[in-house]
Short mmCIF file of C-alpha atoms and ligand atoms in Angstrom, two decimals:
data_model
loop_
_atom_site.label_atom_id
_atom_site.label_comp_id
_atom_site.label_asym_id
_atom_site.label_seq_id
_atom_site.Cartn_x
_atom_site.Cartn_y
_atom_site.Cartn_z
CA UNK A 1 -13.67 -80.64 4.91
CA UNK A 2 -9.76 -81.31 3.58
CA UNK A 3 -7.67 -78.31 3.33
CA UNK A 4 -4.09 -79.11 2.40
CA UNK A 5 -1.77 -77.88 4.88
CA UNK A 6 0.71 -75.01 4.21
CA UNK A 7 3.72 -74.63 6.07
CA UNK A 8 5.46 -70.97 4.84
CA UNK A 9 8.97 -70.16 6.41
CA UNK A 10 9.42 -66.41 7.37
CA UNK A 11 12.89 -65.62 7.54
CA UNK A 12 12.21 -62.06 8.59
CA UNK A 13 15.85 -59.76 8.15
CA UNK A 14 17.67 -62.84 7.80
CA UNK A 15 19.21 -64.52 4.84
CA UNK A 16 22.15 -63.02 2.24
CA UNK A 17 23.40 -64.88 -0.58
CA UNK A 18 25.62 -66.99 1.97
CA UNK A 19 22.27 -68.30 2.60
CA UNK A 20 21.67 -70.45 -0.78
CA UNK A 21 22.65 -73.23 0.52
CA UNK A 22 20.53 -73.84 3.01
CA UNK A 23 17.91 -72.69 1.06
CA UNK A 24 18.62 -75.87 -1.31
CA UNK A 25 18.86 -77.70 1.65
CA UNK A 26 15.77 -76.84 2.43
CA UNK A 27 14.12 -77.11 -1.22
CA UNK A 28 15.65 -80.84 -1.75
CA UNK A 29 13.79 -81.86 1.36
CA UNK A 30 10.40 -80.29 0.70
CA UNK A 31 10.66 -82.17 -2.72
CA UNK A 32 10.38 -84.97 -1.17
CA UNK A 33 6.96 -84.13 1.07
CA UNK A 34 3.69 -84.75 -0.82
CA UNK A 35 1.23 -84.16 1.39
CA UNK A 36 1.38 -80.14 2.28
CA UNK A 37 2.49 -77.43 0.58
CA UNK A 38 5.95 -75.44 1.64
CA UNK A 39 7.02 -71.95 0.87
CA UNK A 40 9.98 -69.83 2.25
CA UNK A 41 9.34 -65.80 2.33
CA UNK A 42 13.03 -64.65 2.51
CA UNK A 43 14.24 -61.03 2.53
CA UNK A 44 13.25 -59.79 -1.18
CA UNK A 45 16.51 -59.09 -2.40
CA UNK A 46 17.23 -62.66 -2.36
CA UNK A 47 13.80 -63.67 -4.28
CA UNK A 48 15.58 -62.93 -7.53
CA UNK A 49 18.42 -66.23 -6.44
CA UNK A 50 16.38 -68.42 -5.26
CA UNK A 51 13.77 -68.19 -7.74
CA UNK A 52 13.46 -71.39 -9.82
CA UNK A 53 15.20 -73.54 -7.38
CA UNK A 54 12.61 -75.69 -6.45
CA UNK A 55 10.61 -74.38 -3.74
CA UNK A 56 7.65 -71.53 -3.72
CA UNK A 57 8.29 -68.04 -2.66
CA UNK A 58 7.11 -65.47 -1.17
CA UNK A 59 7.60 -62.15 0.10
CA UNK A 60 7.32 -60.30 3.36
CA UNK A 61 5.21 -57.05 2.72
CA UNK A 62 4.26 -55.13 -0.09
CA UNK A 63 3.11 -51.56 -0.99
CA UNK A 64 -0.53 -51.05 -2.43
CA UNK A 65 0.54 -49.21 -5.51
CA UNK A 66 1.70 -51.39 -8.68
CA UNK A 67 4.79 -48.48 -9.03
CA UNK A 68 5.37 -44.91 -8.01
CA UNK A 69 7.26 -42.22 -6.25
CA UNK A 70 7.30 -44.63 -3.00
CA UNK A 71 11.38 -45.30 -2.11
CA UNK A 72 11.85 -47.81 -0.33
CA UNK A 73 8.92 -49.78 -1.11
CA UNK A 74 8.13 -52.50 -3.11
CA UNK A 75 4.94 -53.89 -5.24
CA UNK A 76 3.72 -56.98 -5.49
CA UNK A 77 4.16 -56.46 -9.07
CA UNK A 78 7.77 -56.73 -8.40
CA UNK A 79 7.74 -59.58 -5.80
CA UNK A 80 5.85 -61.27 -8.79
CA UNK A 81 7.95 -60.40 -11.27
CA UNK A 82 11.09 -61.69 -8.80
CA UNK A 83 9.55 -65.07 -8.48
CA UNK A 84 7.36 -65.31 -5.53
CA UNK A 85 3.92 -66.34 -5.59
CA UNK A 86 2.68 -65.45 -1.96
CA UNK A 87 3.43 -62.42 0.13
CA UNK A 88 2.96 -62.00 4.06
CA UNK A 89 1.15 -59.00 5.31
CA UNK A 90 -0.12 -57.26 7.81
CA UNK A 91 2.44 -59.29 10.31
CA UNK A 92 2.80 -58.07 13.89
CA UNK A 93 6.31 -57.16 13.28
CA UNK A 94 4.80 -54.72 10.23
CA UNK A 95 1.83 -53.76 12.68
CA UNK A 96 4.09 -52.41 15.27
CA UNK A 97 7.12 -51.61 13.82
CA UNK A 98 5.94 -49.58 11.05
CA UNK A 99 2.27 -48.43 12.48
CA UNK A 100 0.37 -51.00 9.66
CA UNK A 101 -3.30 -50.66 10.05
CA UNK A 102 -6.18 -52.88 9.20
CA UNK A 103 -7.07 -51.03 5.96
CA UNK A 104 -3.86 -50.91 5.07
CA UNK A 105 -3.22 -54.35 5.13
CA UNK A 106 -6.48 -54.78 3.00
CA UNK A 107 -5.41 -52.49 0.39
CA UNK A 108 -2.30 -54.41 0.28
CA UNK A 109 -4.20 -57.67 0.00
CA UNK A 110 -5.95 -56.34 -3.08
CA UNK A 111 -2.73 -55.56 -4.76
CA UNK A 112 -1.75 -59.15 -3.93
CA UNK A 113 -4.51 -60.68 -5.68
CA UNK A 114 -3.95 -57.51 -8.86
CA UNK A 115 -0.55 -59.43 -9.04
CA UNK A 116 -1.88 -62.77 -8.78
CA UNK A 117 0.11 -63.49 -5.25
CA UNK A 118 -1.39 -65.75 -2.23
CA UNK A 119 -1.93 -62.64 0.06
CA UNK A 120 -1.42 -64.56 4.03
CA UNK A 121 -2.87 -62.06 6.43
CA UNK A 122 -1.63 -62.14 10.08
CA UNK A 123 -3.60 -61.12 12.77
CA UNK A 124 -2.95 -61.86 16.48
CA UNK A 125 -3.31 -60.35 20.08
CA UNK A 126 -0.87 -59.06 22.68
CA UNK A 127 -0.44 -60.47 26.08
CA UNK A 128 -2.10 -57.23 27.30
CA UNK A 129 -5.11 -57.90 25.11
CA UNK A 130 -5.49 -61.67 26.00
CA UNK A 131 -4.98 -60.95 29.59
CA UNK A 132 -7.71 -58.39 29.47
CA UNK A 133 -9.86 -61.52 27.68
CA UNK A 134 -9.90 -59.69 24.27
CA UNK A 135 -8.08 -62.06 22.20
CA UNK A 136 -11.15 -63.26 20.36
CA UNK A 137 -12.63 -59.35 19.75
CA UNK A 138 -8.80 -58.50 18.45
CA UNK A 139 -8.78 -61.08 16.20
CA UNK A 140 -11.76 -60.72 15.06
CA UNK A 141 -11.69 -57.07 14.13
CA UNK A 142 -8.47 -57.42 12.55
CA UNK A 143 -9.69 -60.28 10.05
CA UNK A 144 -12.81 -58.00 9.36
CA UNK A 145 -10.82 -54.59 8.60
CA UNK A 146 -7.78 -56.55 6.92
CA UNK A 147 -9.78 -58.88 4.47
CA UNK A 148 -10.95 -57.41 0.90
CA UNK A 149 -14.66 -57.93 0.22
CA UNK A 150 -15.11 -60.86 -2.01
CA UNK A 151 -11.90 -62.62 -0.94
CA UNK A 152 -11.13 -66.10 -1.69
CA UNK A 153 -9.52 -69.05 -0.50
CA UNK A 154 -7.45 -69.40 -3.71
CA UNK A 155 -6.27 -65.94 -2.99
CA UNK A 156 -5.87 -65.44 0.90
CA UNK A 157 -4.33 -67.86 3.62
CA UNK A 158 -5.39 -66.47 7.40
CA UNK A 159 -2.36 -66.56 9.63
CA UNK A 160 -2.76 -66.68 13.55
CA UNK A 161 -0.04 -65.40 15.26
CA UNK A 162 -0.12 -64.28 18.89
CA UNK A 163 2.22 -61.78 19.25
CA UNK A 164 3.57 -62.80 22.72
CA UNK A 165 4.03 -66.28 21.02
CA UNK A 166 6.12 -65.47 18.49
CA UNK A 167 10.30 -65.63 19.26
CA UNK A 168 9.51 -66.44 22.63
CA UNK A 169 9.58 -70.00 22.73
CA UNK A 170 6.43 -69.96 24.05
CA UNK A 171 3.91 -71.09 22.18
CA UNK A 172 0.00 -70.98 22.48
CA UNK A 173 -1.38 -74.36 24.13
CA UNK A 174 -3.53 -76.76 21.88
CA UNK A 175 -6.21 -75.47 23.57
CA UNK A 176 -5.65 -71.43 23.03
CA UNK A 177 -4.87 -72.22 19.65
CA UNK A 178 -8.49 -74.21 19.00
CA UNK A 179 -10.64 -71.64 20.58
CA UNK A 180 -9.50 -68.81 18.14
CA UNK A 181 -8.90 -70.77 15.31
CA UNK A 182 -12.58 -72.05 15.71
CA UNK A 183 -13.78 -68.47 15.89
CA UNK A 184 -11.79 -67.10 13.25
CA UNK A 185 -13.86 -70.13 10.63
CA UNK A 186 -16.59 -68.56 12.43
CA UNK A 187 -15.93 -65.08 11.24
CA UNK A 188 -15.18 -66.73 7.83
CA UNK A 189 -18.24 -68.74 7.08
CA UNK A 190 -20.12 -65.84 9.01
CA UNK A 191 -18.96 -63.24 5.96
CA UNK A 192 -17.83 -65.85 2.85
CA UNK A 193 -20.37 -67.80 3.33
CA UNK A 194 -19.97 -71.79 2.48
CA UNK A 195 -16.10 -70.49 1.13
CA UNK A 196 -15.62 -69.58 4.71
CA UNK A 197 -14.82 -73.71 5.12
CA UNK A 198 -12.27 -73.66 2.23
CA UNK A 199 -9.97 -70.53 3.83
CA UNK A 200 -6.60 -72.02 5.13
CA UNK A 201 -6.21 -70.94 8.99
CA UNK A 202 -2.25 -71.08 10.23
CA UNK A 203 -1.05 -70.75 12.88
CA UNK A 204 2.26 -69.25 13.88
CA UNK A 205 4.37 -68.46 16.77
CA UNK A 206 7.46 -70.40 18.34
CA UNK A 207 6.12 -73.80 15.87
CA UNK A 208 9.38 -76.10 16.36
CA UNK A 209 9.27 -79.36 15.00
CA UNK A 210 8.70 -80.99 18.83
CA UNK A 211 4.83 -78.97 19.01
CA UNK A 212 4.33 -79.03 15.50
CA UNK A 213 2.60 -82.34 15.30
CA UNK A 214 0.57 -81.55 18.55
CA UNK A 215 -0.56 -77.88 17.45
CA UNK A 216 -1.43 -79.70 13.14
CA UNK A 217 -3.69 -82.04 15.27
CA UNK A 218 -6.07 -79.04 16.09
CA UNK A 219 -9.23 -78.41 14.61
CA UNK A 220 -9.37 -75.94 11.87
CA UNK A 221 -5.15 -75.76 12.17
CA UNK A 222 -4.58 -75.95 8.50
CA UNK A 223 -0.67 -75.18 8.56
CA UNK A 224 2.10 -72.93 9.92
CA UNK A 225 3.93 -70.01 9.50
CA UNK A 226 7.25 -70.73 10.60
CA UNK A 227 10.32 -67.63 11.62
CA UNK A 228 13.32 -69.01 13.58
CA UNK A 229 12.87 -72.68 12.47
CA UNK A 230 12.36 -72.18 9.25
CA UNK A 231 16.01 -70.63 8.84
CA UNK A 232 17.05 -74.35 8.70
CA UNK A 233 16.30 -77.67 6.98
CA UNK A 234 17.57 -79.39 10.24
CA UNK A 235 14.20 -77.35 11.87
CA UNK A 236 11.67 -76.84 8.92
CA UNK A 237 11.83 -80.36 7.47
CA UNK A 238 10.24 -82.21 10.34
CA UNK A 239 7.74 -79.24 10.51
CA UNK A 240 6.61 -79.68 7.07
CA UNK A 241 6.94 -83.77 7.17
CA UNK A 242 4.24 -83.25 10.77
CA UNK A 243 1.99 -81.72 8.39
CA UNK A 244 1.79 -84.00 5.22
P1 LIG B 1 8.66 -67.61 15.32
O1 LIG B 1 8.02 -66.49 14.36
O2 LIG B 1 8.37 -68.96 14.70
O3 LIG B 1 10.15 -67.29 15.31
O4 LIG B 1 8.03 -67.47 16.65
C1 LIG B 1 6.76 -66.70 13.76
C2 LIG B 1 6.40 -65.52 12.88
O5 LIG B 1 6.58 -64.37 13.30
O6 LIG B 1 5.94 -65.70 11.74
#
């Protein structure tokens, strides 16, 4: 089975119009890299720029709803309509900082694929949860609840992010990294059925470009999702050339 890798930058609350320039930076280099697919999720309000300058966009969260009395919020409508063509949800920062549950996340999903956005759904385990040896049951719950019935792998990318790997520096081993990924295609084949093989599986948390090549080399590793490096072509270049 081939899956092309995806490496997709999260820039989180960083990025203003200052910012453009790297972004370029970062869009002349990617040009240049065949073999995987890049994307950079900056902060929305800079979609808008950076749209049509090379590289694929996405956002970092959306609302359910296609428009409405929700302030604050936006659609995936709109992040389509900006000029991204993915959108990030149901990450840990989302989970915890703003209470995001599993349904949640799978309503939001829907509206990504209403829109016609690559919806990548996070899930990932705290340090309490692994410690307790739960990191396979969290995972696994949270792909169940946050997945829409009848996904695809032209419409959903699975992101693995541990949350105690993730701006820590400390990233899973090779060997954390394999067991869940494997059981995640597990879950996948398990509900999808033979599409369960064609679902990209990231992972993401602390990916620099010196364990990049190490953590691509895993089974059923099918990309990254990238925060602090991806702030920089200096960092998210040699990421992206590990995986082509
Ligand atoms: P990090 O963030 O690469 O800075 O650890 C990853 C993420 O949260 O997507």
């Amino acid at each position: 089975m081939s899956r092309r890798k995806l490496v997709a930058g999260n820039w989180k609350m960083n990025g203003l119009v200052a910012s453009l320039a790297e972004f370029d930076r970062i869009s002349a280099g990617a040009a240049a890299v065949s073999g995987a697919d890049a994307l950079i999720c900056p902060p929305a309000t800079l979609i808008a720029a950076l749209a049509g300058r090379g590289l694929a966009l996405g956002g970092q969260d959306c609302h359910a709803k296609p428009s409405g009395a929700h302030t604050g919020d936006l659609s995936a409508e709109m992040l389509r309509d900006a000029g991204a063509s993915a959108v990030v949800l149901g990450h840990s920062e989302r989970r915890a900082d703003h209470g995001e549950t599993d349904a949640q996340v799978r309503a939001k999903a829907e509206a990504a694929k209403r829109a016609g956005l690559l919806a990548i759904v996070c899930v990932g385990e705290t340090l309490e949860q692994r410690e307790a040896g739960q990191a396979v049951a969290v995972v696994g719950s949270q792909l169940a609840g946050s997945l829409p019935e009848g996904a695809t792998a032209a419409e959903v990318v699975v992101a693995y992010e541990p949350v105690w790997a993730i701006g820590t520096g400390r990233a899973a081993t090779p060997e954390d990294v394999r067991e869940i990924h494997a059981a995640l295609r597990a879950a996948l084949v398990g509900r999808f059925g033979a599409e369960g093989e064609n679902f990209r599986i990231l992972y993401g948390g602390s990916v620099k470009p010196a364990n990049a090549a190490e953590l691509f080399a895993v089974p059923n590793v099918d990309g990254a999702l990238v925060g602090g490096a991806s702030l920089t072509a200096a960092e998210f270049l040699p990421i992206l050339q590990a995986a082509a």
